[in-house]
PDB file of C-alpha atoms in Angstrom:
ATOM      1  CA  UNK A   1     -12.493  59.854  39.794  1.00 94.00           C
ATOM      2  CA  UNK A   2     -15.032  61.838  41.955  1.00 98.00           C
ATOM      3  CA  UNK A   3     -17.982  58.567  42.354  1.00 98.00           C
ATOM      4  CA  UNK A   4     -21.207  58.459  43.877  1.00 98.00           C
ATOM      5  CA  UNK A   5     -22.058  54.951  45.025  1.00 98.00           C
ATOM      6  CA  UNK A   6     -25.373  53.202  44.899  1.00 98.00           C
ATOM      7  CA  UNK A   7     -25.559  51.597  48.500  1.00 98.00           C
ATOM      8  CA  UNK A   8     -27.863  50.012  49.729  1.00 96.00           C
ATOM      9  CA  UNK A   9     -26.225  48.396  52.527  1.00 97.00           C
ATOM     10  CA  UNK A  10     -25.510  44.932  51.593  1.00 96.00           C
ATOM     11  CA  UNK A  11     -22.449  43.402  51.286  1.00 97.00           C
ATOM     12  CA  UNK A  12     -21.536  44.728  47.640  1.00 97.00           C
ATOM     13  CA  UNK A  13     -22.143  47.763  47.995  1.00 98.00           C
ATOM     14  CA  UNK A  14     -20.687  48.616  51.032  1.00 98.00           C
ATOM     15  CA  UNK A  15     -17.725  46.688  49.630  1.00 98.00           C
ATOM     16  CA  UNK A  16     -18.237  48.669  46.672  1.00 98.00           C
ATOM     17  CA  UNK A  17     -17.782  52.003  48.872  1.00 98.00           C
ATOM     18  CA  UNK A  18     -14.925  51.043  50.867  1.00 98.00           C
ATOM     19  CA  UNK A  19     -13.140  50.506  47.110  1.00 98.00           C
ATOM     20  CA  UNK A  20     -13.693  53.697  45.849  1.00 98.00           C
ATOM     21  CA  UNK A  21     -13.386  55.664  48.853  1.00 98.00           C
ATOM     22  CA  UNK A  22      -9.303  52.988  48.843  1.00 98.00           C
ATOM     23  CA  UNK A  23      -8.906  54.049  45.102  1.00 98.00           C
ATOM     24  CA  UNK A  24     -10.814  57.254  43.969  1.00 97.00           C
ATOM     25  CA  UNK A  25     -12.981  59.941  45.420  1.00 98.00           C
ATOM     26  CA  UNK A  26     -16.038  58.835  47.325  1.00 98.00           C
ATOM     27  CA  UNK A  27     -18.582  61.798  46.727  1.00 98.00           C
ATOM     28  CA  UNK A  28     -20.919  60.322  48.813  1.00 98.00           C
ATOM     29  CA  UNK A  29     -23.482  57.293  49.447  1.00 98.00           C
ATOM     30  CA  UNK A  30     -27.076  57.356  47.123  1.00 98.00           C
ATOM     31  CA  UNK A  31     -29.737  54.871  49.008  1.00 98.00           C
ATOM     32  CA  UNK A  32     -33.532  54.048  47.674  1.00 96.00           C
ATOM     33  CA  UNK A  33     -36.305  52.925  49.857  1.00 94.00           C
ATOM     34  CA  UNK A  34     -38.759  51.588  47.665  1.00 88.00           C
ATOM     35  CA  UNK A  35     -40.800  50.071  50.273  1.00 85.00           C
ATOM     36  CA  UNK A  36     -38.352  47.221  50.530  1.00 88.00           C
ATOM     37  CA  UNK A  37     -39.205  44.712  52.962  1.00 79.00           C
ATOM     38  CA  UNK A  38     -35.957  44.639  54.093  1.00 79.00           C
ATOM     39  CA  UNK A  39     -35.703  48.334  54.602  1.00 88.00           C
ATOM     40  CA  UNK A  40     -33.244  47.902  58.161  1.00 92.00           C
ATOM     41  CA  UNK A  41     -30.494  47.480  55.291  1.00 94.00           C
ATOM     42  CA  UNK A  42     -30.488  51.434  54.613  1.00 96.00           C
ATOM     43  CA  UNK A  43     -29.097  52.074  58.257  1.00 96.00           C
ATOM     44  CA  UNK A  44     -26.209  49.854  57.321  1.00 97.00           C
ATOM     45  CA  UNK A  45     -25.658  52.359  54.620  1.00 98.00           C
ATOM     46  CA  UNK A  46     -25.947  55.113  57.169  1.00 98.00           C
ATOM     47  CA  UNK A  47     -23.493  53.178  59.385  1.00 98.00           C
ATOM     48  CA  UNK A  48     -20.813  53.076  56.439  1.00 98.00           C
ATOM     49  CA  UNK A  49     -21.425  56.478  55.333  1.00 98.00           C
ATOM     50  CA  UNK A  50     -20.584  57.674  58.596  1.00 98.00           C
ATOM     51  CA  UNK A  51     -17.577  55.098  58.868  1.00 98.00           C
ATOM     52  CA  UNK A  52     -15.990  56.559  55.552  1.00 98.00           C
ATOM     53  CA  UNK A  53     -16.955  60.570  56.622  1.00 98.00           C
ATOM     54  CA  UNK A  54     -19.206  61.080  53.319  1.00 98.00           C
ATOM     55  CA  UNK A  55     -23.050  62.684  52.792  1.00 98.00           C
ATOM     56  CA  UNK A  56     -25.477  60.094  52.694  1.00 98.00           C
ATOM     57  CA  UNK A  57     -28.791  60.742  51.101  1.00 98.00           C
ATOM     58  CA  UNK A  58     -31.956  58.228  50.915  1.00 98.00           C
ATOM     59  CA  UNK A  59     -34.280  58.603  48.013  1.00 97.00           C
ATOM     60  CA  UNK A  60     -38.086  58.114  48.862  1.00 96.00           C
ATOM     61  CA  UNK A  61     -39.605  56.632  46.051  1.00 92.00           C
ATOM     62  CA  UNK A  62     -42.060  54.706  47.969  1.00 90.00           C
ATOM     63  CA  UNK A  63     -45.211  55.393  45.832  1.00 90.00           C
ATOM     64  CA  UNK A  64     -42.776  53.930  43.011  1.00 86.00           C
ATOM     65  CA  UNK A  65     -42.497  50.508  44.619  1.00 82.00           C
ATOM     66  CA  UNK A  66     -45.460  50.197  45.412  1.00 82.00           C
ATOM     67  CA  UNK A  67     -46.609  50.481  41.691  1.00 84.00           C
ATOM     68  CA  UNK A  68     -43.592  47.819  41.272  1.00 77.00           C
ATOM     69  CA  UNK A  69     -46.126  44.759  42.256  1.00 70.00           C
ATOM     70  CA  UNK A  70     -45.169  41.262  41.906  1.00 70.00           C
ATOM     71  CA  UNK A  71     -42.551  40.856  43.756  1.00 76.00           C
ATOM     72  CA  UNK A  72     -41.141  39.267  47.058  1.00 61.00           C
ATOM     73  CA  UNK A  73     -39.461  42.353  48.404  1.00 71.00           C
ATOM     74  CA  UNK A  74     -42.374  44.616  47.907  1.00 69.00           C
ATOM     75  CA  UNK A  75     -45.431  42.559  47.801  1.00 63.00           C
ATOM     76  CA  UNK A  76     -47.347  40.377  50.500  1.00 65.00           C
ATOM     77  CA  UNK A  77     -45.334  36.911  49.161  1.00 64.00           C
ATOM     78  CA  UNK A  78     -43.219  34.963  50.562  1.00 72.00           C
ATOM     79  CA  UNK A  79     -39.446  35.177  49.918  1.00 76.00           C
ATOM     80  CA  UNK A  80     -38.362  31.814  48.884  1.00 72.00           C
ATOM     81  CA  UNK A  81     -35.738  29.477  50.923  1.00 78.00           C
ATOM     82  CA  UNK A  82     -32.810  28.020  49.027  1.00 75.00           C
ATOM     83  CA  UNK A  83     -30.126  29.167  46.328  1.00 67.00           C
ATOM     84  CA  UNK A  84     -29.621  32.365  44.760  1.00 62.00           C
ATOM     85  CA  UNK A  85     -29.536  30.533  41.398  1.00 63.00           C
ATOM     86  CA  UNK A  86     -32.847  28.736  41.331  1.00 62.00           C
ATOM     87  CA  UNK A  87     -35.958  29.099  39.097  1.00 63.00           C
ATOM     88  CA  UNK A  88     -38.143  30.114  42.270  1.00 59.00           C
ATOM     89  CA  UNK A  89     -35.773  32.896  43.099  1.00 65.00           C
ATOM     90  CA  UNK A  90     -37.405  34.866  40.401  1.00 65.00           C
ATOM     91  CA  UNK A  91     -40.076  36.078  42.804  1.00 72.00           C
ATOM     92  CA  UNK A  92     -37.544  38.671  43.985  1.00 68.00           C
ATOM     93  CA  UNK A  93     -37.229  40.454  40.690  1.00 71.00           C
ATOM     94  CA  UNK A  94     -38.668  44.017  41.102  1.00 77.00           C
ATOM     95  CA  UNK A  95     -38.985  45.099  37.746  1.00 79.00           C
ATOM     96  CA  UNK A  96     -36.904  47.910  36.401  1.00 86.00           C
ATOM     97  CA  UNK A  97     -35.357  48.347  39.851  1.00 89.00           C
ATOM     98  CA  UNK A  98     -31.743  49.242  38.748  1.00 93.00           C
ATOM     99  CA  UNK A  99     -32.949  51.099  35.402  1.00 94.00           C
ATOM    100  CA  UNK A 100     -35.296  53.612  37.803  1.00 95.00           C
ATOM    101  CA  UNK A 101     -32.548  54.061  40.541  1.00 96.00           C
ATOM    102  CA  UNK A 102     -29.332  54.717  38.431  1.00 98.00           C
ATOM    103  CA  UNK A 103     -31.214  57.305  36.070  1.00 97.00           C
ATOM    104  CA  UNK A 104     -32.270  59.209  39.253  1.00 97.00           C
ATOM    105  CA  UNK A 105     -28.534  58.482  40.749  1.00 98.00           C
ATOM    106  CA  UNK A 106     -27.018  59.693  37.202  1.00 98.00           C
ATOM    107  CA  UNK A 107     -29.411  63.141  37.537  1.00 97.00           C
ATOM    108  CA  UNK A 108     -27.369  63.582  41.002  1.00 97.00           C
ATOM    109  CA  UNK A 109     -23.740  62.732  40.155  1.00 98.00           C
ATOM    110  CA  UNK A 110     -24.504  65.415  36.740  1.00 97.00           C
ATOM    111  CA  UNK A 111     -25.916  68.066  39.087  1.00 96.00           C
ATOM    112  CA  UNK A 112     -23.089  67.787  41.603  1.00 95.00           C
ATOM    113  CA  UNK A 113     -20.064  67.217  39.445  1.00 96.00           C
ATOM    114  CA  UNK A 114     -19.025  64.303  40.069  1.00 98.00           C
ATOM    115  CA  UNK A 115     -17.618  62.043  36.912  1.00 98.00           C
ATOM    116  CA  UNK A 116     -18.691  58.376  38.224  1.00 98.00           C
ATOM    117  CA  UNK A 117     -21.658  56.496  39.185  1.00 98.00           C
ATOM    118  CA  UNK A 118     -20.531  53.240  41.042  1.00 98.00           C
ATOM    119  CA  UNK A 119     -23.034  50.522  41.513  1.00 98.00           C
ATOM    120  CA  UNK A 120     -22.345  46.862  42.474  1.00 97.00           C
ATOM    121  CA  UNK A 121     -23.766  44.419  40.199  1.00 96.00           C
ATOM    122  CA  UNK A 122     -21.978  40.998  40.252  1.00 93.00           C
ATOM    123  CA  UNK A 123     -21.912  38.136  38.282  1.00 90.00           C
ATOM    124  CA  UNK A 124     -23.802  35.949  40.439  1.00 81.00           C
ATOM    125  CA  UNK A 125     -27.475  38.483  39.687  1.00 78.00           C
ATOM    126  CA  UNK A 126     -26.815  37.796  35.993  1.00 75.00           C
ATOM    127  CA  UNK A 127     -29.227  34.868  36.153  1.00 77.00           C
ATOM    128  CA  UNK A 128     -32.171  36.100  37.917  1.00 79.00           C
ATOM    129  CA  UNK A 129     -32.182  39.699  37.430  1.00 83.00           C
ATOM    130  CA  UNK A 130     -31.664  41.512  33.891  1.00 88.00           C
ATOM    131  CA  UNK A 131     -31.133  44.795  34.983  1.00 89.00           C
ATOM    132  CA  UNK A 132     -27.267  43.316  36.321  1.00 90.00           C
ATOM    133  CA  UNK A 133     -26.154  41.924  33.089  1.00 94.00           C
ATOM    134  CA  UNK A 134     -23.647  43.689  31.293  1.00 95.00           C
ATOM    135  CA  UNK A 135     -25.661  44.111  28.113  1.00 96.00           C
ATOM    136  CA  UNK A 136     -27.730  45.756  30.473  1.00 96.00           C
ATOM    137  CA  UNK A 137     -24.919  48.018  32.147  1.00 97.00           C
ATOM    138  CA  UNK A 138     -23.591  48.945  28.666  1.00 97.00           C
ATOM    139  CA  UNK A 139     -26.920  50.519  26.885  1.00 98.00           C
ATOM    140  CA  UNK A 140     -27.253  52.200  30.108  1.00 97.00           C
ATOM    141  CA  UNK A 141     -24.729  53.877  29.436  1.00 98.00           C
ATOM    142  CA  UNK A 142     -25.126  54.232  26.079  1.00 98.00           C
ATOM    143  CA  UNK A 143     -28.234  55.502  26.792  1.00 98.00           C
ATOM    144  CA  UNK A 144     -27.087  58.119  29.592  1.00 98.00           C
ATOM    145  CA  UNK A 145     -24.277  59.627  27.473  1.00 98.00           C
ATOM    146  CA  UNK A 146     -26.943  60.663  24.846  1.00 98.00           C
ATOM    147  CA  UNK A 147     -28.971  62.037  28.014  1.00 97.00           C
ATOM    148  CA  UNK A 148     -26.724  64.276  29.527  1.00 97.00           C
ATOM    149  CA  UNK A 149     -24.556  65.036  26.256  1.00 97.00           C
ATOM    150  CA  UNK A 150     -23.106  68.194  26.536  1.00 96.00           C
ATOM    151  CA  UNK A 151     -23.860  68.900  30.101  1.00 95.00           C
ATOM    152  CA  UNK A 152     -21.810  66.026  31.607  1.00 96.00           C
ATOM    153  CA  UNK A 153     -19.593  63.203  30.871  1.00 97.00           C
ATOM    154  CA  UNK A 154     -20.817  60.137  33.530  1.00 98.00           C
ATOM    155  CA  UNK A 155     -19.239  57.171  33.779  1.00 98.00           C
ATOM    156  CA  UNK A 156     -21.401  54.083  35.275  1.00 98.00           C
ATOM    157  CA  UNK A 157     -18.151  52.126  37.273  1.00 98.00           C
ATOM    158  CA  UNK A 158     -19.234  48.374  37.881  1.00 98.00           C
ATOM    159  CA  UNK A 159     -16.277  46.697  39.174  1.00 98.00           C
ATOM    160  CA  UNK A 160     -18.163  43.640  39.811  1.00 98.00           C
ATOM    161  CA  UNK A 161     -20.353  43.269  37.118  1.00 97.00           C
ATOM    162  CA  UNK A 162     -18.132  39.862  36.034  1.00 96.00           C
ATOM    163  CA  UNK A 163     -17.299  38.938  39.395  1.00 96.00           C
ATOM    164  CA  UNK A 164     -18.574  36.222  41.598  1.00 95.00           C
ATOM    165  CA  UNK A 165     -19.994  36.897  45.401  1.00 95.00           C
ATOM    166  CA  UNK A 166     -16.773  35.497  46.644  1.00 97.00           C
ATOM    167  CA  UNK A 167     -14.361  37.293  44.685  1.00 97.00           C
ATOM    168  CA  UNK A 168     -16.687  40.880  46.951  1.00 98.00           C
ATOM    169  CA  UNK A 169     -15.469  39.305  49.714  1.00 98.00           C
ATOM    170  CA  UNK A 170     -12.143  38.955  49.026  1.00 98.00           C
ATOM    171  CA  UNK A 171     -12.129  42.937  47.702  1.00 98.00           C
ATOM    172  CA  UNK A 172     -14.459  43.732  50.764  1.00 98.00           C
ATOM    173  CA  UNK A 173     -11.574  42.034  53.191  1.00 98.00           C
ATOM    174  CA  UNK A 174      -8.711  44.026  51.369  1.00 97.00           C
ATOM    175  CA  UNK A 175     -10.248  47.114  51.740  1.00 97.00           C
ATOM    176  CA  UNK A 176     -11.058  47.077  55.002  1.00 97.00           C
ATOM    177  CA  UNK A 177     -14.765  46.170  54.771  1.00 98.00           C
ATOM    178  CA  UNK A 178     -16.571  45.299  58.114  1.00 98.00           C
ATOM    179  CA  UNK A 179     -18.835  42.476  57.090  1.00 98.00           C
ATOM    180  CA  UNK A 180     -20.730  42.524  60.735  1.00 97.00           C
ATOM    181  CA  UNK A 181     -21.989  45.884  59.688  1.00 98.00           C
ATOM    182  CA  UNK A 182     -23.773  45.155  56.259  1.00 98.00           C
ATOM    183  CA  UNK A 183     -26.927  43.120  55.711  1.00 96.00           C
ATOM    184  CA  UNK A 184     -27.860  40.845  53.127  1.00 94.00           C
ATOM    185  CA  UNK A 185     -31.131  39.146  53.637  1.00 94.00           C
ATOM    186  CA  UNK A 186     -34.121  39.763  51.825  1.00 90.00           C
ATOM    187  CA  UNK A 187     -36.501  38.945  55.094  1.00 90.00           C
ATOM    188  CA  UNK A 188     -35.680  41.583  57.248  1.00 86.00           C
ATOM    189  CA  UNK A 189     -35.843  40.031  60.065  1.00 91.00           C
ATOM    190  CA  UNK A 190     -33.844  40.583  63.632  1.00 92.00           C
ATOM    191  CA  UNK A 191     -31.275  38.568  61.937  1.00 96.00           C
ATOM    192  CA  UNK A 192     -30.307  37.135  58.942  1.00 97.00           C
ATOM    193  CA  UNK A 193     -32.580  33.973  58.379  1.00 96.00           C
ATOM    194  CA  UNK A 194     -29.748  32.099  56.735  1.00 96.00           C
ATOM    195  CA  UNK A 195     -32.128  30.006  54.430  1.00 94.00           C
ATOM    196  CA  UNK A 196     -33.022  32.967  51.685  1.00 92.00           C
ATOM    197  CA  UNK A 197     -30.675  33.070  48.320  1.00 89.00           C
ATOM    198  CA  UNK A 198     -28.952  36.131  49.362  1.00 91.00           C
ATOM    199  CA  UNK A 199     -28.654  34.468  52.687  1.00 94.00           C
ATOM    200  CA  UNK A 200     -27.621  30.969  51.067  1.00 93.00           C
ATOM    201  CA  UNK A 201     -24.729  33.554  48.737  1.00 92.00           C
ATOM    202  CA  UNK A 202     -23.422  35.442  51.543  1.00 95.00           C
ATOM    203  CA  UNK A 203     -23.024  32.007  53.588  1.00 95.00           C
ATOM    204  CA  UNK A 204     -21.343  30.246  50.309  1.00 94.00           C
ATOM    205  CA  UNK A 205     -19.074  33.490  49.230  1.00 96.00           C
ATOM    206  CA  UNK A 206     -17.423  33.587  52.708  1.00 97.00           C
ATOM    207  CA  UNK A 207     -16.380  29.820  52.241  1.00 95.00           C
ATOM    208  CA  UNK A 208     -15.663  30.110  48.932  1.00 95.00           C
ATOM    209  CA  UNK A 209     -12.862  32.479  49.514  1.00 95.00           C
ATOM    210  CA  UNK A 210     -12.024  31.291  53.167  1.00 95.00           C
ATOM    211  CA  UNK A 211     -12.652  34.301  54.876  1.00 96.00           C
ATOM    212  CA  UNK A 212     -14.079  34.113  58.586  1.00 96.00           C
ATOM    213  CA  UNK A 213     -17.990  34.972  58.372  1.00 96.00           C
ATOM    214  CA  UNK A 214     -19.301  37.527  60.946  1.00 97.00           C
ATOM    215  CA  UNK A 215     -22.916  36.991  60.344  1.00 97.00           C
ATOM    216  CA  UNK A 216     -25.465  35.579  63.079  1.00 96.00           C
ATOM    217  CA  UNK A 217     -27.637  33.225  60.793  1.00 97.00           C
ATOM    218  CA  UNK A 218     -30.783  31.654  62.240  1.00 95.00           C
ATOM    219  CA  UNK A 219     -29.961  28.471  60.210  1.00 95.00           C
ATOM    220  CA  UNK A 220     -26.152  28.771  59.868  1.00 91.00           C
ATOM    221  CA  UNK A 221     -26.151  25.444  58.136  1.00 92.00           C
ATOM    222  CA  UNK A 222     -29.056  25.535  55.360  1.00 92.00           C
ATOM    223  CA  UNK A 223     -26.661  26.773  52.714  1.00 89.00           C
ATOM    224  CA  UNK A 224     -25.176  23.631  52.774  1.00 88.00           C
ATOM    225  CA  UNK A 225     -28.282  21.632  51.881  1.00 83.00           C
ATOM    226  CA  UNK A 226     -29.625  24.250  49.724  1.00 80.00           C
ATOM    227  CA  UNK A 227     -26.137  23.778  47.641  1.00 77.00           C
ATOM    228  CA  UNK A 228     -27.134  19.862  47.343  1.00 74.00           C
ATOM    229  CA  UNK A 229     -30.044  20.594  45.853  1.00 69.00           C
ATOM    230  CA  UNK A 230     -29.347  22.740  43.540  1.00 57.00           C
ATOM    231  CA  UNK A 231     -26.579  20.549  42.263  1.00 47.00           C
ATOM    232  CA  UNK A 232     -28.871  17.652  41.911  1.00 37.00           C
TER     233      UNK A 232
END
């Protein structure tokens, strides 16, 4: 199955890549910089691209973020500390994110052939963002096989879409994944801050599934107390 994947450098996706380039035909890496404040996560992308010897290509769509207002990653607010799964984390949602990116990534995978778009939506974004769900994922492509009928027959591929962050890793490590060289947090700073929900995930996946974690937190140990709280 000739697959372009959605990467934007994080930990699923670039997990995401290394499957399909293990099990299928990687086409090639499809980035968006959407005026992200975390946009140091696209040379991760470039990093694995190189790795796995495919075309990488970054999508400006800038002037479409910035019309995207309201959120954390785009907007002047501050991204929240503490878990993935809480009420506040809800800042983060940039609305219509995945909806605007796969129909542009779809256009590309119909105008070059290939038979599968691959994007890595897990279980843990069902409760924050809508656009990972897999009501979501199946009118999408409902709605892309009316789109392109006749002219192509795409296949969105979302391997994770019922999977938890720990159950990446575990895929990530058997294919080979090199966790050092994918970033995660939504801050964008020198390192990862440790204390943001896809900081607090990344920290709790790699204990979950008792794989070694490569990444040089700021606050190594916030997950845990972020994890109390939540539980409370």
């Amino acid at each position: 199955m000739k697959t372009l994947v959605v990467c934007s450098g994080g930990l699923d996706s670039i997990s995401l890549a290394h499957k399909v380039a293990a099990e299928h035909e990687l086409a090639g890496l499809l980035s968006f910089d959407y005026g992200q404040r975390h946009s140091k996560e696209l040379d991760f992308a470039g990093l694995c691209a190189e790795r796995l010897n495919v075309p990488h290509r970054i999508i400006d769509i800038r002037e479409i973020g910035r019309g995207l207002s309201g959120s954390a990653l785009t907007d002047n607010l501050e991204v929240p500390d503490g878990h993935y799964a809480e009420d506040m984390m809800k800042v983060t949602v940039v609305p219509n994110r995945n909806a605007i990116m796969l129909a542009i990534a779809f256009g590309f995978a119909a105008a070059r052939k290939s038979e599968a778009v691959a994007t890595a939506v897990h279980g843990g974004d069902h409760f924050i963002y809508p656009d990972c769900r897999p009501a979501f994922i199946d009118a999408f492509q409902m709605m892309q096989d009316r789109a392109l009928e006749g002219y192509a027959n795409i296949r969105l591929y979302t391997p994770y879409v019922n999977l938890t962050k720990a159950d990446i890793v575990e895929d990530g490590a058997r294919h080979g994944t090199p966790f050092a060289e994918t970033w995660s947090c939504y801050k964008g700073g020198k390192r990862h801050c440790g204390r943001c929900g896809t900081c607090v995930e990344r920290r709790e996946a790699f204990h979950l599934c008792g794989h070694p974690d490569p990444t040089d937190y700021e606050d190594a140990d916030f997950w845990l107390d972020a994890l109390r709280r939540g539980s409370v």
